[in-house]
Coordinates of C-alpha atoms in Angstrom, one line a residue:
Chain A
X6 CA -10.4 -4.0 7.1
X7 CA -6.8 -2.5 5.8
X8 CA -7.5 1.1 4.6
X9 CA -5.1 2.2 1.1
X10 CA -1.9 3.7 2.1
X11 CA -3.3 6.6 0.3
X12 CA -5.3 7.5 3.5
X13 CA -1.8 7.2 5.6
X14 CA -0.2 9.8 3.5
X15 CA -2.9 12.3 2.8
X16 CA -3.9 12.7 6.5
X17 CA -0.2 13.3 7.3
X18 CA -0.1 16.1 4.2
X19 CA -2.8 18.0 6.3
X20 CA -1.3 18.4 9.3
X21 CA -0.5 22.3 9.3
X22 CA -2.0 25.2 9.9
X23 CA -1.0 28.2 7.4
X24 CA -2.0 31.7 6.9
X25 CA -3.8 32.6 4.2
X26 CA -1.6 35.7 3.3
X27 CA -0.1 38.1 5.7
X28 CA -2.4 41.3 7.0
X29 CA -0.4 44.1 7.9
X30 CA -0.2 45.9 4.6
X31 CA 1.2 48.9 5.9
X32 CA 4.5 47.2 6.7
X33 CA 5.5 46.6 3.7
X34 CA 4.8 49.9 2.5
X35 CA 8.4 52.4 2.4
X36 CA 5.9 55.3 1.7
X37 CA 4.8 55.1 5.4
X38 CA 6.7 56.6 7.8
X39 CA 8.4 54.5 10.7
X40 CA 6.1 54.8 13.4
X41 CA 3.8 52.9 11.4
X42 CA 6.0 49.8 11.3
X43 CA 6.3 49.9 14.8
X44 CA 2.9 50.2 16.0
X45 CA 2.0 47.5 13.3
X46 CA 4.6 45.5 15.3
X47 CA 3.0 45.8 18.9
X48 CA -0.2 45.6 17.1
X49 CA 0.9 41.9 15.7
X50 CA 2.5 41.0 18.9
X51 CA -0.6 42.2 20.9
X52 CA -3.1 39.3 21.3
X53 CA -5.8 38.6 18.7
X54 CA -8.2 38.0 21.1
X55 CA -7.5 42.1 23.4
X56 CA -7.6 43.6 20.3
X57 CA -11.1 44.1 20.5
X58 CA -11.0 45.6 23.8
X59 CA -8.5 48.6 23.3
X60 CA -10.0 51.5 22.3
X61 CA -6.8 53.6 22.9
X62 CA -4.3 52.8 20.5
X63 CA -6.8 51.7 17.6
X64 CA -8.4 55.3 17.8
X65 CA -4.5 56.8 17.3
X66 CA -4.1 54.7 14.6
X67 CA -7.6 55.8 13.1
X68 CA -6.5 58.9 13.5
X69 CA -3.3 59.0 11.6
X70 CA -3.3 57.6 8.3
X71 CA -6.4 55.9 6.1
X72 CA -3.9 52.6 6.8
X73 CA -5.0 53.1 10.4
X74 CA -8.7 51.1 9.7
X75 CA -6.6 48.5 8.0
X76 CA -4.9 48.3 11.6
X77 CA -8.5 48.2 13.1
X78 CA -9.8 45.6 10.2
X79 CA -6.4 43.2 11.2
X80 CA -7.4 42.8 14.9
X81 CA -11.1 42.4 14.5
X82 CA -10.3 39.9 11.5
X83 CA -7.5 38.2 13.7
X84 CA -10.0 37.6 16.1
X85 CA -12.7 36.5 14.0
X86 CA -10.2 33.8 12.4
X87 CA -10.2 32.4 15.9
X88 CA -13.8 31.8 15.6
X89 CA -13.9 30.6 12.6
X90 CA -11.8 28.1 13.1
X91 CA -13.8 27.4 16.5
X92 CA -16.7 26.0 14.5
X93 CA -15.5 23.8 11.7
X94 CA -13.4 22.1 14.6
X95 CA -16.3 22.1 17.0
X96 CA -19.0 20.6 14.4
X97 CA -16.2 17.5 13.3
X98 CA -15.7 16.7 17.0
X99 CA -19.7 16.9 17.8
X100 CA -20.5 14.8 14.7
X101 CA -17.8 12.0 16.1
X102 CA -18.6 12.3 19.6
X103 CA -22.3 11.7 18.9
X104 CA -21.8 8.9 16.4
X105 CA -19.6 7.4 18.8
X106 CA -22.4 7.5 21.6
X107 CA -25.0 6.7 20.1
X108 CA -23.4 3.8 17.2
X109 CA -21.9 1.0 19.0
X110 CA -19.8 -0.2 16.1
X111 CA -17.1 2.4 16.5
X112 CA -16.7 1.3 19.9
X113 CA -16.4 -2.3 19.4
X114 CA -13.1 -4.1 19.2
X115 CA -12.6 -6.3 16.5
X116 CA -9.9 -8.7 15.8
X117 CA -9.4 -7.1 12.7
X118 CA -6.7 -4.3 12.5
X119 CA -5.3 -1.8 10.4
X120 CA -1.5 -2.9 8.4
X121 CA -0.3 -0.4 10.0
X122 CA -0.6 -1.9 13.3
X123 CA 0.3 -5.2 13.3
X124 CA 1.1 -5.9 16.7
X125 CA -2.0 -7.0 18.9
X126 CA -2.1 -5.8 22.5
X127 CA -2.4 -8.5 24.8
X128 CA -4.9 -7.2 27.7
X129 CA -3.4 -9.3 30.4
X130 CA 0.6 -8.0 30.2
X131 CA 0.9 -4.1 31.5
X132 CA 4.5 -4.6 29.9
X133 CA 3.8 -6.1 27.2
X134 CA 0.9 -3.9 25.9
X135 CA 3.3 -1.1 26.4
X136 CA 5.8 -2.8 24.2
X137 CA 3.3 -3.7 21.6
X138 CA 2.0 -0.4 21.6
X139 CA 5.4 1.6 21.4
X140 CA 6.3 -0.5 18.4
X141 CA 2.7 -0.3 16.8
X142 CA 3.8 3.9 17.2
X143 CA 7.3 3.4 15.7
X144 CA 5.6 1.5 12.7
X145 CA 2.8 4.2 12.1
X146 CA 5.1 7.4 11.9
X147 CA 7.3 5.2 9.9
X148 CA 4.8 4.4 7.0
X149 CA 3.5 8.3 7.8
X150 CA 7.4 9.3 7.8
X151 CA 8.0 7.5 4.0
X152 CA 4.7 8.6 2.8
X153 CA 5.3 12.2 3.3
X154 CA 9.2 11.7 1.9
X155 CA 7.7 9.9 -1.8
X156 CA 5.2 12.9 -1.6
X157 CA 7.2 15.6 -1.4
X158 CA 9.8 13.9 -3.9
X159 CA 7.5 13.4 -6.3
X160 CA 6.4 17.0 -5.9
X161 CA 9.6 18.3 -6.3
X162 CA 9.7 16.3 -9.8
X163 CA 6.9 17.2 -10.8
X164 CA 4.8 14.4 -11.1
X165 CA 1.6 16.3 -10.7
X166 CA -0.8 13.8 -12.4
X167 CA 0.0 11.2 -9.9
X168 CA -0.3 13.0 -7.0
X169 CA -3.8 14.5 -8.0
X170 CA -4.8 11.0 -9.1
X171 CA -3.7 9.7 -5.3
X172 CA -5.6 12.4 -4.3
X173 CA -8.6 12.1 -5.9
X174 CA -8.6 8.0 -5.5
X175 CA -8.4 8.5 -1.5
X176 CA -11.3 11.3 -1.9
X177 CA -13.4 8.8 -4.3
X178 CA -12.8 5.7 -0.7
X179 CA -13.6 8.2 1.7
X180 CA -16.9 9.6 0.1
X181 CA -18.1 6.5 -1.0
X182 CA -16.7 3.4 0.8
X183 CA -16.5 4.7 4.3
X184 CA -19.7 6.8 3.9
X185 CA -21.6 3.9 2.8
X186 CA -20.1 1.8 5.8
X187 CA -21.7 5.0 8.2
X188 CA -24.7 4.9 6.9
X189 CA -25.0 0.9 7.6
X190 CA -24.6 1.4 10.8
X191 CA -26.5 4.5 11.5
X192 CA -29.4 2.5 10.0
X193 CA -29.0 -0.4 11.7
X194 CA -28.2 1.2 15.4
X195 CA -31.6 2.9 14.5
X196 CA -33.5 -0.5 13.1
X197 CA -34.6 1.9 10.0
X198 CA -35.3 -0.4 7.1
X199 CA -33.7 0.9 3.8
X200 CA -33.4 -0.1 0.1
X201 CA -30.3 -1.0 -2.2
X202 CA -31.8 1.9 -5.1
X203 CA -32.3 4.4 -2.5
X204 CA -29.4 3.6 -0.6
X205 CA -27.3 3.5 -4.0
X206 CA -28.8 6.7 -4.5
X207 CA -28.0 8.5 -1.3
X208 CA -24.5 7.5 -1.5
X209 CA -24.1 8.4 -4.9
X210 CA -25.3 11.6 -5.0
X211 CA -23.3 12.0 -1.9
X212 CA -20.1 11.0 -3.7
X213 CA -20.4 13.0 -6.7
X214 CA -21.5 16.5 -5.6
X215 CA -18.9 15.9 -2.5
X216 CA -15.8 15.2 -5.1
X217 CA -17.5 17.7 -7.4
X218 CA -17.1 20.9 -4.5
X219 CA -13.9 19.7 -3.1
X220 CA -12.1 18.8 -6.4
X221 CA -13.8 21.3 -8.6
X222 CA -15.6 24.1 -8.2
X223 CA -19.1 24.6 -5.7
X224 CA -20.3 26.9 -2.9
X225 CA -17.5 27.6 -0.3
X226 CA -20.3 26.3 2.8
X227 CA -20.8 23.0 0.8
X228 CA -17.0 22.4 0.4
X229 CA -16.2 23.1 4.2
X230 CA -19.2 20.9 5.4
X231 CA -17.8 17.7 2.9
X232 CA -14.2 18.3 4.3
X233 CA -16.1 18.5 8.2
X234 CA -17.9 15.0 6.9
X235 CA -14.8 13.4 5.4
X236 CA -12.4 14.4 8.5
X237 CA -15.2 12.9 11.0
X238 CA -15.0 9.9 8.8
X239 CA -11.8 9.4 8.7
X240 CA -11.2 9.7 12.8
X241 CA -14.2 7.2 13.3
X242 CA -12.2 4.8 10.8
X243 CA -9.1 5.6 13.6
X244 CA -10.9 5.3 16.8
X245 CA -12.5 1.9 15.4
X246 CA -9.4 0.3 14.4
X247 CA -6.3 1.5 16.2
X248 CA -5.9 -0.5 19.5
X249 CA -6.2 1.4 22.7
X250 CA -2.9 2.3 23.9
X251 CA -1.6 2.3 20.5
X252 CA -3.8 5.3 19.8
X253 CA -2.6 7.4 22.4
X254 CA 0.8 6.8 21.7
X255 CA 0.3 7.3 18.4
X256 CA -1.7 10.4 18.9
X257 CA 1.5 11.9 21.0
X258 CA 4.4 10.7 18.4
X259 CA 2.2 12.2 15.5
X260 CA 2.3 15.7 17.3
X261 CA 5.9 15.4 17.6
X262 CA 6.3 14.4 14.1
X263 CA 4.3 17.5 12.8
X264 CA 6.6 19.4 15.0
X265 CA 9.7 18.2 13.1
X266 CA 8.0 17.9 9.8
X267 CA 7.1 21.6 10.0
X268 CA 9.9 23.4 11.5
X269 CA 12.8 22.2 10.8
X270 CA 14.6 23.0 7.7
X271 CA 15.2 19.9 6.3
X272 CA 12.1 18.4 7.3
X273 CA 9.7 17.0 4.8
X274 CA 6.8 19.5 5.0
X275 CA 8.7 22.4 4.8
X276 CA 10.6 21.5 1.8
X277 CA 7.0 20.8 0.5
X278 CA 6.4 24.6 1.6
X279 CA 9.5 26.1 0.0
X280 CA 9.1 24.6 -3.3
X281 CA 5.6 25.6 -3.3
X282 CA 6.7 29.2 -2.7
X283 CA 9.8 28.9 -5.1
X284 CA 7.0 27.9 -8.2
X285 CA 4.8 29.9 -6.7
X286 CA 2.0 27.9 -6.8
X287 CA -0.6 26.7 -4.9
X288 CA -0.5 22.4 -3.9
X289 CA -3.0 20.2 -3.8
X290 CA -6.8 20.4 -3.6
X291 CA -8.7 18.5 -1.0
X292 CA -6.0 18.6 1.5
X293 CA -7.2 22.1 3.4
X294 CA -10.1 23.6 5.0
X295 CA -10.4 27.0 4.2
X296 CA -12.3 30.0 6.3
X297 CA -12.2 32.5 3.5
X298 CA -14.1 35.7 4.5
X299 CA -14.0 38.4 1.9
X300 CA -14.3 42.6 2.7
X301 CA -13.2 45.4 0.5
X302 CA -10.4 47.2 1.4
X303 CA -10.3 50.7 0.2
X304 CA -6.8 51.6 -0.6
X305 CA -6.2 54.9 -2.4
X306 CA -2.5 55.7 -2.3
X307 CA -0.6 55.0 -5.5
X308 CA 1.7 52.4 -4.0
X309 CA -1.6 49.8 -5.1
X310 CA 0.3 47.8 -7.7
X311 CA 3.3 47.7 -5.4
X312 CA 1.4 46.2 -2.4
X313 CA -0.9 43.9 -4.5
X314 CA 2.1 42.6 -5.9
X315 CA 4.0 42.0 -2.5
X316 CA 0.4 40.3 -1.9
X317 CA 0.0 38.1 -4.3
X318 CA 4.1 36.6 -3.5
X319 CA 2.9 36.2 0.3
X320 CA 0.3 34.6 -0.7
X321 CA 1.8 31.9 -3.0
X322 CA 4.4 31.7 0.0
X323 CA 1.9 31.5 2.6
X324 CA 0.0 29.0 0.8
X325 CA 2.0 25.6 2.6
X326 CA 1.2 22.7 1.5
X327 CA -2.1 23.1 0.5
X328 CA -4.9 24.9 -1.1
X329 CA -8.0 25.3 -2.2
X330 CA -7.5 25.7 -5.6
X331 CA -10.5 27.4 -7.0
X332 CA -10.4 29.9 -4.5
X333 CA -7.0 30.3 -4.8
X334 CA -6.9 31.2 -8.7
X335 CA -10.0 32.8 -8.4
X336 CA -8.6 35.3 -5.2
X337 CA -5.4 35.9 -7.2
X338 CA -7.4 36.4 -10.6
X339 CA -9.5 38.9 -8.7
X340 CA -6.6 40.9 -7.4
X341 CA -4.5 41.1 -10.5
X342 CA -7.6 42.4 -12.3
X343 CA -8.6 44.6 -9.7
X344 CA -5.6 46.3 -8.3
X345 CA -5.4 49.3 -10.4
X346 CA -8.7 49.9 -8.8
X347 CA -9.4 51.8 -5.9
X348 CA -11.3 49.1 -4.1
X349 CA -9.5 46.2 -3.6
X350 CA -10.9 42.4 -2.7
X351 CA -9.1 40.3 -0.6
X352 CA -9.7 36.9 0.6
X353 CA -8.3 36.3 3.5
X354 CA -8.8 33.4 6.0
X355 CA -6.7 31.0 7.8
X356 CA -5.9 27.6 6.2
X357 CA -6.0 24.3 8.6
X358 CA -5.3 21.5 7.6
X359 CA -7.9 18.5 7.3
X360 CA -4.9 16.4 9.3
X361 CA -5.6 18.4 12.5
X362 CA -9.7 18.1 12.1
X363 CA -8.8 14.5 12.1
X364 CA -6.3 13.9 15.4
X365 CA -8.5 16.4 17.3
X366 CA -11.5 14.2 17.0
X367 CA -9.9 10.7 17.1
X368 CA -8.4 12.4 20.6
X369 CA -12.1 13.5 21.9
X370 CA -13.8 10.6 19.8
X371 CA -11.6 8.4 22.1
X372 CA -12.2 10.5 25.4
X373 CA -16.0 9.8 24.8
X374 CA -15.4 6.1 23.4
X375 CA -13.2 5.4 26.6
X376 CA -13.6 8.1 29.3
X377 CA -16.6 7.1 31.2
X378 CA -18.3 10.3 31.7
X379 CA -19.2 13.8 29.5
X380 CA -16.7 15.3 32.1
X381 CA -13.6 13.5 30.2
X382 CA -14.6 14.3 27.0
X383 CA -15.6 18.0 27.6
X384 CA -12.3 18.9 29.3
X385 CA -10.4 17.3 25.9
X386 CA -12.6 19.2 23.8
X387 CA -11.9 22.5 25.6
X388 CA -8.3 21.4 26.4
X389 CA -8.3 21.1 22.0
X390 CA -9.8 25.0 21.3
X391 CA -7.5 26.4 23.8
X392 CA -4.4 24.8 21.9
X393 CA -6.0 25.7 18.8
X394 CA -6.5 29.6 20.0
X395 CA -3.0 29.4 21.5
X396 CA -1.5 28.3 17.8
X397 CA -3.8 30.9 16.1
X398 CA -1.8 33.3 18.4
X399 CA 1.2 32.2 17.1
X400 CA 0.4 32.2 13.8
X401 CA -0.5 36.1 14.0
X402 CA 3.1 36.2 15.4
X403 CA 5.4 34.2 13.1
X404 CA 2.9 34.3 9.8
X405 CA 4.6 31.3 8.6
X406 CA 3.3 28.1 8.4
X407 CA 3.0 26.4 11.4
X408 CA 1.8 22.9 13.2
X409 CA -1.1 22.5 14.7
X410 CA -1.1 19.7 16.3
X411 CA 1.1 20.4 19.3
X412 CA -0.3 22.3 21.6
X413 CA -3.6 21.0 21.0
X414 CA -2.4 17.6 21.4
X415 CA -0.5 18.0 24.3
X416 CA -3.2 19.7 26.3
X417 CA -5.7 17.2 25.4
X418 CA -3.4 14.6 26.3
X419 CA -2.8 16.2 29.6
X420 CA -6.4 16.8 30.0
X421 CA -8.0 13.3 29.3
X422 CA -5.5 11.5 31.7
X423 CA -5.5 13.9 34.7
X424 CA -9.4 14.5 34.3
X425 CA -9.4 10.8 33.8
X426 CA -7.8 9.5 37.1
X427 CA -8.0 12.4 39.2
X428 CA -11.2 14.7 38.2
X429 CA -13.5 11.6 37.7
X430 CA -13.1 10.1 41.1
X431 CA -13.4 13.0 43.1
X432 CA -16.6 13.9 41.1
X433 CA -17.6 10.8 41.7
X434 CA -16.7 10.6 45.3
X435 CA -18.2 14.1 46.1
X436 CA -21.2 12.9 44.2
X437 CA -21.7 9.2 46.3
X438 CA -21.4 11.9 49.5
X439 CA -24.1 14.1 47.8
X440 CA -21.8 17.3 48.8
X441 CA -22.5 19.6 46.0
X442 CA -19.6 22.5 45.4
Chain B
X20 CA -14.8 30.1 -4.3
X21 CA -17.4 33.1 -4.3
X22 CA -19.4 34.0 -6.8
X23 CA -18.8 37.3 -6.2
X24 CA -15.1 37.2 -7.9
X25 CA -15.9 35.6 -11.2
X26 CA -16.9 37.4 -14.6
X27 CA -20.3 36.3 -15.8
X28 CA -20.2 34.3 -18.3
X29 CA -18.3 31.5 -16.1
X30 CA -21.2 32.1 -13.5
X31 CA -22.9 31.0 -16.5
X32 CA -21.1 28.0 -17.7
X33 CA -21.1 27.0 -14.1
X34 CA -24.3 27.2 -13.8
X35 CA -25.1 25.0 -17.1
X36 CA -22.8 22.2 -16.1
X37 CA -24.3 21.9 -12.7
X38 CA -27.6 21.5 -15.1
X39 CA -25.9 19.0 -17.2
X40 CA -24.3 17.2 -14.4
X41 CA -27.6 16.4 -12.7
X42 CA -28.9 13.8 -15.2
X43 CA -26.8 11.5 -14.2
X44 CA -29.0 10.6 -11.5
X45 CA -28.0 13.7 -9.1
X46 CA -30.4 15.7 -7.4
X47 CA -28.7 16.7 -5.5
X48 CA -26.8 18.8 -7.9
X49 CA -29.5 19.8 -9.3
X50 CA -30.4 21.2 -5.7
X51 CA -27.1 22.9 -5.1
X52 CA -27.4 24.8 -8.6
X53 CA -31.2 25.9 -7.3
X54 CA -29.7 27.2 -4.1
X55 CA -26.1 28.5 -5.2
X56 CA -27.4 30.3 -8.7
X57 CA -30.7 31.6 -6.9
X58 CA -29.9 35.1 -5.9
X59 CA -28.0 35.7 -9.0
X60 CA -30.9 34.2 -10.9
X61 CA -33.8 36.2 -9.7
X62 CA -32.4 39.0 -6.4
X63 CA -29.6 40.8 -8.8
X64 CA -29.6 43.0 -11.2
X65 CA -30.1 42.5 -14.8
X66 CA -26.9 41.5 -16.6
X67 CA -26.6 39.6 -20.1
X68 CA -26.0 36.2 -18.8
X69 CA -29.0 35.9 -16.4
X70 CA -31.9 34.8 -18.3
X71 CA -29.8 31.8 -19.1
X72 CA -29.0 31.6 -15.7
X73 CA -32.6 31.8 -14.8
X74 CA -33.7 29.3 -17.2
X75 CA -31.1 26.5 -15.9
X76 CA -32.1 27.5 -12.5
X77 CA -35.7 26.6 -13.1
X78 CA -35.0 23.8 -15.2
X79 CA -33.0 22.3 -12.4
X80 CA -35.4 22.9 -10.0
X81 CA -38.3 21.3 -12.5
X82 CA -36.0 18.6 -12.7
X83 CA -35.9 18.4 -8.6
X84 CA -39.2 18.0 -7.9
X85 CA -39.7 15.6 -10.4
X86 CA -36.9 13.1 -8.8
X87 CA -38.1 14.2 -5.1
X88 CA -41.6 13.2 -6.3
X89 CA -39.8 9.7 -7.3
X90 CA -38.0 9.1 -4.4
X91 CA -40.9 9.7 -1.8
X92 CA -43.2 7.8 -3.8
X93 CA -40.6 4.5 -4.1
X94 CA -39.8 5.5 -0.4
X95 CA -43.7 4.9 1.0
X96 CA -44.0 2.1 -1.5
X97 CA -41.4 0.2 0.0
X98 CA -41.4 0.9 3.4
X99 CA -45.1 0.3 3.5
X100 CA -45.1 -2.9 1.5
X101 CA -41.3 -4.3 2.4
X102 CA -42.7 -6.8 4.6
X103 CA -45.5 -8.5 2.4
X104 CA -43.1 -8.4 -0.2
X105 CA -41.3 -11.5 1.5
X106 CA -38.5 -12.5 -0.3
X107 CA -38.3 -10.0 -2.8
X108 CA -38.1 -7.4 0.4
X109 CA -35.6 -8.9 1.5
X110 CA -33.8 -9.1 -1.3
X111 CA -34.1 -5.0 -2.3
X112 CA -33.1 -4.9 1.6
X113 CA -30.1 -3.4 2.5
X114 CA -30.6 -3.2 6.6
X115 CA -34.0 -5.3 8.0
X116 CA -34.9 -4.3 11.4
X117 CA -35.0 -6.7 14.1
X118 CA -38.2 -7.3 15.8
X119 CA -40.5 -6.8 13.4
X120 CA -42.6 -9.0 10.9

């Protein structure tokens, strides 16, 4: 089956992982004086995950100013962020690894391949598959590379309506079409017997309430779960129809062209970023999972406005190229009503996007399609939280947006081959000698 | 978004198209408006908008166990009967196990 080009190009859009605004308040403060900067700088610089560990200088920095807990709240909530992106990634990768076990379809190769890969690989020819798959890659991130170039073009004109339409039309083919195709299957693998007016049903309701919270307005669990469902979709459409060595190419060059896309200055995402921040605005619904937490802040210094205000512009900068709008308008209503007040809300999370959900699974969907054994498919999976902890890291560093897919990649890359042909034979050797270590 | 952050009377217009929004054949809707709008319905505090509230909580939640009632019933019916049904079975069939009569 060809999928719409509209999945190529909003699957690319995803692909970064943002801050939701910055959390070192004091640092923009001038009322403070400068040792405060500068312990908010080791502060940043110190690991998320120590921060919960030191006692020392988080009890100085109690002790000197009422900023000090917002010190204290910054680790414990930079550390928390870690989690919280641990187990939207975790529950996408579990749903495809276990519809890949247990549902033979995804693992079945059919003659029938995506546009986007036109090339077939020939089994028999090392050489030639390598060709095939090489230029298979090259015609992927070149689609992926023009998509992203019309999007951000017709961002920077302004051609809103068509974008949300796109949008909303590649939402409508993943929650209905590709959900009805799982459901197929998951009955059939399970020889359940089911009914077109139930089935039309399930699938409707499905549809509805699932473009409803993501497009519009609903409970903040129900939209992460339907962007969990709809990433796990789409990397079970991937691990079904890209060929095998395509995929892993293709899973390398993507990382690399997220890594361009993102940092460089004239590269298509980050123009997408800048104009964002220049109109101040947040882009696109449906594009971003969100981990929003919310506390209260106390803040009673007069410099509230000030800070609220700084805020509110990191915020729209920080916001990349997506956002969840509802929380978004409703976060920035909240503050703007509320900063004269002592109390201040903030919502504060980190923002990844739903590209990453997606390449992470089709990499461990394919370790488990492919690998043999659990031992594969657990080292990718670890080798994908580590990259992701590592980025989060950098994130608290550089509080810009950044790419996610990297790291994560590139260890789970490194992981599934070297676990592949050198972890699984010794296991397997060690196991035929029955010497247990 | 959290409910938290927005004035009342949205909570309440919220609630009422969720409401409205489950007669198109959604119960599901009508399920997330039970469970979203329940603590503001019935565990907080009095406030002007929540009788309404209350009222299109319980309608939707009426209006839940009315279709869940449906479903199961249509569900035993035609699991239990699929296979006398011959050809009319087959025809409501969207998957028909293998092995079996």
């Amino acid at each position: 089956m060809n999928t719409s080009d509209s999945e190529a190009d909003s699957y690319n859009e995803r692909s970064a992982l943002v801050e939701c605004e910055s959390p070192t308040i004091p640092s923009y403060n001038q009322d403070h004086d400068m040792s405060l900067p500068q312990e908010t700088d080791t502060k940043r610089r110190r690991p998320v995950s120590s921060g919960l560990d030191e006692p020392g200088p988080v009890e100085r920095e109690r002790a000197s100013t009422p900023d000090g807990e917002e010190e204290e709240l910054t680790l414990k909530y930079g550390a928390k962020h870690v989690i919280m992106l641990f187990i939207p990634v975790t529950l996408c990768m579990v749903v495809v690894v276990a519809t890949i076990k247990s549902v033979s379809f995804y693992t079945e190769k059919t003659s029938q391949r995506l546009i986007y890969t036109p090339f077939e690989e020939d089994p028999n020819s090392v050489g030639q598959r390598l060709l095939y798959s090489l230029l298979n890659t090259m015609v992927m991130i070149s689609v992926i590379v023009v998509m992203t170039i019309i999007l951000v073009v017709l961002y920077k004109y302004r051609c809103y309506k068509f974008i949300h339409g796109w949008l909303i039309l590649s939402s409508l083919m993943l929650l209905f079409w590709f959900s009805f195709m799982y459901l197929g299957e998951v009955f059939k693998t399970y020889n359940v017997a089911m009914d077109y007016p139930t089935l039309a049903m399930i699938i409707w309701n499905f549809g509805v309430v699932g473009m409803i919270c993501i497009h519009w307005k609903g409970p903040l669990r129900l939209q992460q779960a339907y962007l969990i469902v709809i990433s796990a979709l789409m990397a079970l459409i991937f691990i079904k129809y890209l060929p095998e060595w395509s995929a892993w190419v293709i899973l390398g060059a993507i990382s690399i062209y997220d890594l361009i896309a993102v940092l460089c200055p004239k590269g298509p995402l980050r123009m997408l970023v800048e104009t964002a921040q220049e109109r101040n605005e947040p882009i696109f619904p449906a594009l971003i999972y969100s981990s929003a937490m919310v506390w209260m802040v106390g803040m009673a210094d007069s410099s509230n406005p000030d800070s609220a205000d700084e805020r509110l512009r990191n915020e729209g900068g920080a916001l990349a190229q997506e956002g969840v709008e509802s929380e978004d308008d409703a976060a920035q209503g909240g503050r703007r009503r509320c900063s004269a007040e002592e109390d201040l809300e903030e919502d504060r999370g980190v923002k990844l996007g739903l590209g990453d959900f997606i390449f992470y699974s089709v990499l461990v969907g394919k370790a488990a399609a492919t690998g043999g054994d659990w031992n594969t498919t657990l080292a990718c999976f670890v080798a994908i939280l580590i990259g992701l902890c590592l980025t989060l890291l950098l994130l608290a560093i550089f509080k810009k947006a950044l790419p996610a897919l990297p790291i994560s990649i590139t260890f789970g890359l490194v992981f599934y081959f070297s676990t592949d042909n050198l972890v699984r034979p010794f296991m397997d050797s060690l196991a035929a000698h029955q010497y247990y270590i | 978004m959290n409910l938290e952050r927005i004035p009342n009377e949205e909570k309440l217009s919220l609630s009422r198209r969720y409401y409205l929004g489950g007669f198109a054949f959604l119960p599901f809707l009508w399920l997330v408006n039970v469970l979203w709008f329940f603590r503001e319905a019935f565990l907080k505090p009095t406030y002007t908008e929540q009788p309404q509230i209350k009222s299109y909580v319980k309608k939707s939640a009426l209006g839940l166990i009315v279709w869940v009632a449906v479903l199961t019933t249509w569900i035993t019916i035609f699991q239990h009967f699929r296979a006398q049904w011959g050809e009319v079975g087959d025809y409501l069939s969207f998957t028909i196990p293998l092995g079996t009569a």
